Amino acid sequence: MTARILVMPGDGVGPEICREAVRVLEALVNDHGLDIELHEALVGGAAIDAEGDPLPESSLAAAREADAIVFGSIGGPAWDGLERAKRPESGLLRLRSELGLFANLRPAILYPQLAHASALKPEVVSGLDIMIVRELTGGIYFGQPAGHGTDEAGRREAWNTMRYNDAEIERIGRTAFNIARARGGRLCSVDKANVLDVSQLWRDVMNETAVDYPDVELSHMYVDNAAMQLVRAPKQFDTVVTTNLFGDILSDAAAMLTGSIGMLPSASMDANGKGLYEPVHGSAPDIAGQGLANPLAAILSVAMMLRYTLDRSDLADKVEAAVGYALDRGLRTRDIMNQETQVASTQEMGGAIVDMLR
Ligand code: IPM
Ligand code: MG
């Protein structure tokens, strides 16, 4: 059956990197029999400008109908002054929530060709291969009560609630155990159980769930220590599972271990294999529209889509191999370049991947 793919380019560098991701998909359709149809919808600031809403009803409907979404990036200074519900970020959060995309997979892999780009010593990061599994539709991002007001003394105050029930924890736990089982067999659950009740429940449920995965070695770590260990000795981690907020922070740190956040893809999955695939990097408004952005995170997100939603690991392997060849040949966008390499534009990098797929 033909899979329906929705492209949501968004803002900043989103459109230009999505264009390269789409070229890769088109090459797979033409030369490798990939059976998809492509659609496009507005999201983020682009949707605010056109329709006054970061996630218009028509875009949400298109996203519901799609089997998978290729997402660019959203946000920028033009929309930062708006009230929270109208900002681009709210569109993305609503999309995650409405589609039930609870499992966010963020791999941090160091390409040997890019070891120089990491701020850490090569021996600390060489061979790095971590998978962060972040809970994406609960916790403090969505917990109620949340709001702001004024107390009896007239002081302004604001509050959010970090809240999880056992079913939400077990659900992301099972996803993470299954991923760990298919990788190195080790799962580290990150929490703040020394202080937070919600973290104690998280830890209890992870321990209960572990009974069904005797072949996976479960460990626990406090989030402050995890942040430190990630930059001290990152290779100790195989698969990490954590909450929405902690995962947001730790995945940015893990991304930078690899030298450039411009290389890293992510998948946000529902319970039935539907996914939203997006680069970990943001909209980078400072370099938007100049052909400087690295399209590899978007292209590698397409590889994740091929693997996790479209069941075409064969093609995912091809795309990932093409990225490796491009790096071997010395192609570098500005974010990953060094003295010995020449700068490639967004389009040149995308074009090189397309050529290698033929
Ligand atoms: C991310 C981003 C988002 C988040 C923002 C843009 C709402 O930082 O995907 O990590 O906090 O989840
Ligand atoms: Mg983030």
Short mmCIF file of N, CA and C in Angstrom, two decimals, residues 66-192:
data_model
loop_
_atom_site.label_atom_id
_atom_site.label_comp_id
_atom_site.label_asym_id
_atom_site.label_seq_id
_atom_site.Cartn_x
_atom_site.Cartn_y
_atom_site.Cartn_z
N ALA A 66 -1.65 11.12 7.68
CA ALA A 66 -0.35 10.64 7.17
C ALA A 66 0.11 9.40 7.92
N ASP A 67 0.92 8.59 7.24
CA ASP A 67 1.57 7.46 7.91
C ASP A 67 2.84 7.90 8.61
N ALA A 68 3.45 8.96 8.07
CA ALA A 68 4.67 9.50 8.69
C ALA A 68 4.81 10.96 8.29
N ILE A 69 5.53 11.70 9.12
CA ILE A 69 5.72 13.13 8.89
C ILE A 69 7.21 13.43 8.84
N VAL A 70 7.63 14.15 7.81
CA VAL A 70 8.99 14.67 7.75
C VAL A 70 8.89 16.13 8.19
N PHE A 71 9.50 16.43 9.32
CA PHE A 71 9.34 17.73 9.95
C PHE A 71 10.66 18.49 9.85
N GLY A 72 10.59 19.78 9.54
CA GLY A 72 11.80 20.60 9.46
C GLY A 72 12.16 21.14 10.82
N SER A 73 11.84 22.39 11.06
CA SER A 73 12.11 23.01 12.35
C SER A 73 11.21 24.23 12.46
N ILE A 74 11.00 24.68 13.68
CA ILE A 74 10.08 25.80 13.86
C ILE A 74 10.66 26.86 14.79
N GLY A 75 10.13 28.06 14.66
CA GLY A 75 10.46 29.13 15.59
C GLY A 75 11.42 30.15 14.99
N GLY A 76 11.52 31.28 15.69
CA GLY A 76 12.41 32.35 15.25
C GLY A 76 12.03 33.63 15.96
N PRO A 77 12.93 34.63 15.92
CA PRO A 77 12.70 35.87 16.66
C PRO A 77 11.40 36.57 16.28
N ALA A 78 10.94 36.39 15.05
CA ALA A 78 9.74 37.10 14.59
C ALA A 78 8.51 36.74 15.44
N TRP A 79 8.52 35.54 16.04
CA TRP A 79 7.32 35.08 16.75
C TRP A 79 7.53 34.95 18.26
N ASP A 80 8.73 35.35 18.75
CA ASP A 80 9.04 35.16 20.17
C ASP A 80 8.19 36.02 21.08
N GLY A 81 7.67 37.14 20.56
CA GLY A 81 6.90 38.05 21.41
C GLY A 81 5.45 37.64 21.61
N LEU A 82 5.01 36.62 20.87
CA LEU A 82 3.59 36.23 20.96
C LEU A 82 3.29 35.53 22.28
N GLU A 83 2.02 35.52 22.68
CA GLU A 83 1.67 34.78 23.89
C GLU A 83 1.90 33.28 23.65
N ARG A 84 2.17 32.55 24.73
CA ARG A 84 2.68 31.19 24.62
C ARG A 84 1.86 30.30 23.68
N ALA A 85 0.54 30.32 23.82
CA ALA A 85 -0.30 29.41 23.04
C ALA A 85 -0.22 29.68 21.55
N LYS A 86 0.21 30.89 21.19
CA LYS A 86 0.25 31.24 19.76
C LYS A 86 1.65 31.11 19.16
N ARG A 87 2.63 30.71 20.00
CA ARG A 87 3.99 30.61 19.48
C ARG A 87 4.18 29.34 18.65
N PRO A 88 5.19 29.34 17.77
CA PRO A 88 5.47 28.16 16.95
C PRO A 88 5.63 26.89 17.78
N GLU A 89 6.34 26.98 18.92
CA GLU A 89 6.61 25.81 19.76
C GLU A 89 5.32 25.13 20.20
N SER A 90 4.28 25.93 20.44
CA SER A 90 3.00 25.35 20.88
C SER A 90 2.41 24.47 19.79
N GLY A 91 2.66 24.84 18.53
CA GLY A 91 2.17 24.03 17.42
C GLY A 91 2.80 22.64 17.45
N LEU A 92 4.10 22.60 17.70
CA LEU A 92 4.80 21.31 17.74
C LEU A 92 4.34 20.48 18.95
N LEU A 93 4.18 21.14 20.09
CA LEU A 93 3.75 20.41 21.29
C LEU A 93 2.35 19.84 21.10
N ARG A 94 1.48 20.63 20.45
CA ARG A 94 0.12 20.14 20.21
C ARG A 94 0.12 18.96 19.24
N LEU A 95 0.98 19.07 18.23
CA LEU A 95 1.08 17.99 17.25
C LEU A 95 1.52 16.69 17.94
N ARG A 96 2.56 16.76 18.78
CA ARG A 96 3.02 15.58 19.51
C ARG A 96 1.90 14.99 20.35
N SER A 97 1.20 15.87 21.04
CA SER A 97 0.16 15.43 21.97
C SER A 97 -1.04 14.86 21.23
N GLU A 98 -1.54 15.59 20.22
CA GLU A 98 -2.73 15.16 19.47
C GLU A 98 -2.49 13.82 18.77
N LEU A 99 -1.26 13.60 18.30
CA LEU A 99 -0.97 12.36 17.58
C LEU A 99 -0.49 11.25 18.52
N GLY A 100 -0.36 11.56 19.80
CA GLY A 100 0.08 10.54 20.76
C GLY A 100 1.50 10.06 20.50
N LEU A 101 2.38 10.97 20.09
CA LEU A 101 3.77 10.60 19.77
C LEU A 101 4.58 10.58 21.06
N PHE A 102 4.42 9.53 21.84
CA PHE A 102 4.96 9.54 23.21
C PHE A 102 6.43 9.14 23.30
N ALA A 103 6.94 8.50 22.25
CA ALA A 103 8.31 7.96 22.36
C ALA A 103 9.25 8.70 21.41
N ASN A 104 10.17 9.44 21.99
CA ASN A 104 11.11 10.24 21.20
C ASN A 104 12.48 9.55 21.23
N LEU A 105 12.93 9.13 20.05
CA LEU A 105 14.20 8.41 19.93
C LEU A 105 15.25 9.36 19.40
N ARG A 106 16.29 9.59 20.19
CA ARG A 106 17.35 10.51 19.78
C ARG A 106 18.71 9.83 19.85
N PRO A 107 19.15 9.28 18.73
CA PRO A 107 20.47 8.66 18.72
C PRO A 107 21.57 9.71 18.72
N ALA A 108 22.66 9.45 19.41
CA ALA A 108 23.86 10.30 19.32
C ALA A 108 24.99 9.40 18.88
N ILE A 109 25.34 9.53 17.61
CA ILE A 109 26.37 8.68 17.01
C ILE A 109 27.49 9.56 16.53
N LEU A 110 28.73 9.17 16.84
CA LEU A 110 29.87 9.93 16.34
C LEU A 110 30.39 9.26 15.07
N TYR A 111 30.34 10.00 13.97
CA TYR A 111 30.95 9.49 12.75
C TYR A 111 32.45 9.63 12.89
N PRO A 112 33.20 8.53 12.65
CA PRO A 112 34.66 8.60 12.84
C PRO A 112 35.28 9.75 12.04
N GLN A 113 34.67 10.05 10.88
CA GLN A 113 35.22 11.14 10.04
C GLN A 113 35.11 12.50 10.74
N LEU A 114 34.26 12.60 11.76
CA LEU A 114 34.00 13.90 12.39
C LEU A 114 34.55 14.00 13.81
N ALA A 115 35.40 13.05 14.18
CA ALA A 115 35.90 13.03 15.57
C ALA A 115 36.53 14.38 15.94
N HIS A 116 37.13 15.06 14.98
CA HIS A 116 37.78 16.35 15.25
C HIS A 116 36.77 17.42 15.64
N ALA A 117 35.50 17.26 15.24
CA ALA A 117 34.50 18.31 15.46
C ALA A 117 33.97 18.31 16.90
N SER A 118 34.21 17.23 17.63
CA SER A 118 33.74 17.18 19.02
C SER A 118 34.64 18.04 19.90
N ALA A 119 34.03 18.65 20.91
CA ALA A 119 34.81 19.44 21.84
C ALA A 119 35.57 18.53 22.81
N LEU A 120 35.19 17.24 22.84
CA LEU A 120 35.86 16.30 23.74
C LEU A 120 37.02 15.61 23.03
N LYS A 121 37.95 15.06 23.83
CA LYS A 121 39.10 14.37 23.25
C LYS A 121 38.62 13.18 22.43
N PRO A 122 39.30 12.91 21.29
CA PRO A 122 38.88 11.81 20.42
C PRO A 122 38.73 10.48 21.17
N GLU A 123 39.63 10.19 22.13
CA GLU A 123 39.54 8.89 22.80
C GLU A 123 38.29 8.80 23.69
N VAL A 124 37.79 9.95 24.12
CA VAL A 124 36.59 9.94 24.97
C VAL A 124 35.33 9.69 24.14
N VAL A 125 35.33 10.14 22.88
CA VAL A 125 34.10 10.04 22.07
C VAL A 125 34.17 9.06 20.90
N SER A 126 35.36 8.58 20.54
CA SER A 126 35.43 7.73 19.34
C SER A 126 34.57 6.49 19.54
N GLY A 127 33.79 6.18 18.51
CA GLY A 127 32.90 5.02 18.58
C GLY A 127 31.62 5.26 19.38
N LEU A 128 31.37 6.50 19.76
CA LEU A 128 30.19 6.80 20.56
C LEU A 128 28.89 6.40 19.84
N ASP A 129 28.01 5.70 20.54
CA ASP A 129 26.73 5.28 19.96
C ASP A 129 25.72 5.13 21.10
N ILE A 130 24.99 6.22 21.35
CA ILE A 130 24.01 6.25 22.46
C ILE A 130 22.63 6.42 21.86
N MET A 131 21.63 5.84 22.48
CA MET A 131 20.24 6.12 22.09
C MET A 131 19.51 6.68 23.31
N ILE A 132 19.04 7.92 23.18
CA ILE A 132 18.24 8.50 24.27
C ILE A 132 16.76 8.34 23.92
N VAL A 133 16.03 7.71 24.82
CA VAL A 133 14.59 7.53 24.64
C VAL A 133 13.90 8.49 25.61
N ARG A 134 13.28 9.51 25.06
CA ARG A 134 12.68 10.58 25.86
C ARG A 134 11.16 10.45 25.82
N GLU A 135 10.52 10.47 26.98
CA GLU A 135 9.05 10.49 27.03
C GLU A 135 8.62 11.85 26.50
N LEU A 136 7.60 11.89 25.62
CA LEU A 136 7.37 13.14 24.88
C LEU A 136 5.97 13.75 25.04
N THR A 137 5.06 13.07 25.67
CA THR A 137 3.71 13.66 25.74
C THR A 137 3.21 13.82 27.18
N GLY A 138 4.13 13.73 28.14
CA GLY A 138 3.72 13.88 29.54
C GLY A 138 4.69 14.74 30.32
N GLY A 139 4.72 14.51 31.64
CA GLY A 139 5.65 15.24 32.49
C GLY A 139 5.32 16.72 32.59
N ILE A 140 6.32 17.51 32.89
CA ILE A 140 6.10 18.92 33.20
C ILE A 140 5.69 19.73 31.97
N TYR A 141 5.92 19.20 30.77
CA TYR A 141 5.49 19.92 29.57
C TYR A 141 3.97 20.01 29.48
N PHE A 142 3.29 19.00 30.01
CA PHE A 142 1.84 18.94 29.84
C PHE A 142 1.09 18.86 31.16
N GLY A 143 1.79 18.68 32.30
CA GLY A 143 1.13 18.41 33.58
C GLY A 143 0.27 19.58 34.06
N GLN A 144 -0.85 19.25 34.63
CA GLN A 144 -1.74 20.25 35.24
C GLN A 144 -1.71 20.09 36.76
N PRO A 145 -1.84 21.15 37.56
CA PRO A 145 -2.07 22.52 37.10
C PRO A 145 -0.83 23.20 36.54
N ALA A 146 -1.09 24.11 35.60
CA ALA A 146 -0.04 24.97 35.07
C ALA A 146 -0.66 26.34 34.85
N GLY A 147 0.10 27.38 35.11
CA GLY A 147 -0.47 28.70 34.86
C GLY A 147 0.33 29.79 35.53
N HIS A 148 -0.26 30.96 35.57
CA HIS A 148 0.40 32.08 36.23
C HIS A 148 -0.65 33.01 36.80
N GLY A 149 -0.28 33.79 37.81
CA GLY A 149 -1.23 34.69 38.45
C GLY A 149 -0.53 35.58 39.45
N THR A 150 -1.28 35.97 40.46
CA THR A 150 -0.75 36.86 41.48
C THR A 150 -1.15 36.32 42.84
N ASP A 151 -0.22 36.27 43.79
CA ASP A 151 -0.56 35.75 45.12
C ASP A 151 -1.18 36.85 46.00
N GLU A 152 -1.51 36.49 47.28
CA GLU A 152 -2.22 37.44 48.15
C GLU A 152 -1.41 38.71 48.39
N ALA A 153 -0.07 38.55 48.34
CA ALA A 153 0.79 39.71 48.60
C ALA A 153 1.03 40.54 47.34
N GLY A 154 0.37 40.14 46.23
CA GLY A 154 0.51 40.92 45.00
C GLY A 154 1.75 40.56 44.19
N ARG A 155 2.42 39.46 44.62
CA ARG A 155 3.60 39.04 43.84
C ARG A 155 3.16 38.19 42.66
N ARG A 156 3.79 38.38 41.50
CA ARG A 156 3.49 37.54 40.34
C ARG A 156 4.06 36.16 40.58
N GLU A 157 3.31 35.12 40.26
CA GLU A 157 3.84 33.77 40.37
C GLU A 157 3.40 32.94 39.19
N ALA A 158 4.10 31.82 38.98
CA ALA A 158 3.80 30.93 37.87
C ALA A 158 4.13 29.51 38.30
N TRP A 159 3.45 28.51 37.72
CA TRP A 159 3.68 27.13 38.17
C TRP A 159 3.44 26.13 37.05
N ASN A 160 4.20 25.05 37.11
CA ASN A 160 4.00 23.90 36.24
C ASN A 160 4.08 22.65 37.11
N THR A 161 3.56 21.55 36.62
CA THR A 161 3.51 20.34 37.42
C THR A 161 4.17 19.18 36.69
N MET A 162 5.15 18.55 37.33
CA MET A 162 5.74 17.36 36.74
C MET A 162 4.94 16.16 37.24
N ARG A 163 4.19 15.56 36.32
CA ARG A 163 3.22 14.56 36.71
C ARG A 163 3.28 13.38 35.76
N TYR A 164 3.35 12.18 36.27
CA TYR A 164 3.28 10.96 35.46
C TYR A 164 2.41 9.94 36.17
N ASN A 165 1.63 9.17 35.39
CA ASN A 165 0.99 8.01 36.01
C ASN A 165 1.77 6.75 35.62
N ASP A 166 1.45 5.65 36.31
CA ASP A 166 2.26 4.44 36.10
C ASP A 166 2.13 3.91 34.67
N ALA A 167 0.95 4.09 34.05
CA ALA A 167 0.77 3.58 32.69
C ALA A 167 1.67 4.31 31.70
N GLU A 168 1.79 5.63 31.87
CA GLU A 168 2.67 6.40 30.97
C GLU A 168 4.13 5.97 31.13
N ILE A 169 4.51 5.70 32.37
CA ILE A 169 5.91 5.32 32.62
C ILE A 169 6.18 3.93 32.06
N GLU A 170 5.23 3.03 32.28
CA GLU A 170 5.42 1.66 31.79
C GLU A 170 5.50 1.64 30.26
N ARG A 171 4.66 2.46 29.61
CA ARG A 171 4.62 2.49 28.15
C ARG A 171 5.97 2.91 27.55
N ILE A 172 6.54 4.01 28.07
CA ILE A 172 7.84 4.45 27.54
C ILE A 172 8.93 3.47 27.99
N GLY A 173 8.74 2.89 29.17
CA GLY A 173 9.70 1.90 29.65
C GLY A 173 9.78 0.70 28.70
N ARG A 174 8.64 0.18 28.29
CA ARG A 174 8.64 -0.98 27.39
C ARG A 174 9.30 -0.65 26.06
N THR A 175 8.99 0.54 25.54
CA THR A 175 9.65 0.97 24.30
C THR A 175 11.17 0.96 24.49
N ALA A 176 11.63 1.51 25.59
CA ALA A 176 13.07 1.63 25.82
C ALA A 176 13.71 0.26 26.04
N PHE A 177 13.03 -0.62 26.78
CA PHE A 177 13.58 -1.97 26.99
C PHE A 177 13.73 -2.70 25.65
N ASN A 178 12.72 -2.55 24.79
CA ASN A 178 12.79 -3.22 23.49
C ASN A 178 13.93 -2.69 22.65
N ILE A 179 14.14 -1.37 22.71
CA ILE A 179 15.24 -0.77 21.94
C ILE A 179 16.58 -1.24 22.51
N ALA A 180 16.69 -1.23 23.83
CA ALA A 180 17.94 -1.66 24.46
C ALA A 180 18.24 -3.12 24.11
N ARG A 181 17.20 -3.93 24.08
CA ARG A 181 17.35 -5.35 23.75
C ARG A 181 17.94 -5.52 22.35
N ALA A 182 17.53 -4.64 21.42
CA ALA A 182 18.00 -4.74 20.03
C ALA A 182 19.37 -4.08 19.86
N ARG A 183 19.84 -3.38 20.89
CA ARG A 183 21.16 -2.73 20.81
C ARG A 183 22.14 -3.45 21.72
N GLY A 184 22.72 -2.70 22.68
CA GLY A 184 23.75 -3.30 23.53
C GLY A 184 23.25 -4.02 24.76
N GLY A 185 21.91 -4.05 24.98
CA GLY A 185 21.37 -4.80 26.11
C GLY A 185 21.48 -4.10 27.45
N ARG A 186 21.81 -2.80 27.44
CA ARG A 186 21.88 -2.06 28.71
C ARG A 186 20.99 -0.83 28.65
N LEU A 187 20.21 -0.63 29.72
CA LEU A 187 19.29 0.51 29.78
C LEU A 187 19.55 1.29 31.05
N CYS A 188 19.81 2.60 30.93
CA CYS A 188 19.99 3.46 32.09
C CYS A 188 18.79 4.39 32.19
N SER A 189 18.05 4.30 33.29
CA SER A 189 16.90 5.17 33.52
C SER A 189 17.35 6.37 34.33
N VAL A 190 17.06 7.56 33.83
CA VAL A 190 17.53 8.79 34.48
C VAL A 190 16.37 9.50 35.16
N ASP A 191 16.56 9.84 36.44
CA ASP A 191 15.48 10.48 37.21
C ASP A 191 16.07 11.40 38.28
N LYS A 192 15.24 11.86 39.17
CA LYS A 192 15.70 12.66 40.31
C LYS A 192 14.98 12.13 41.55
#
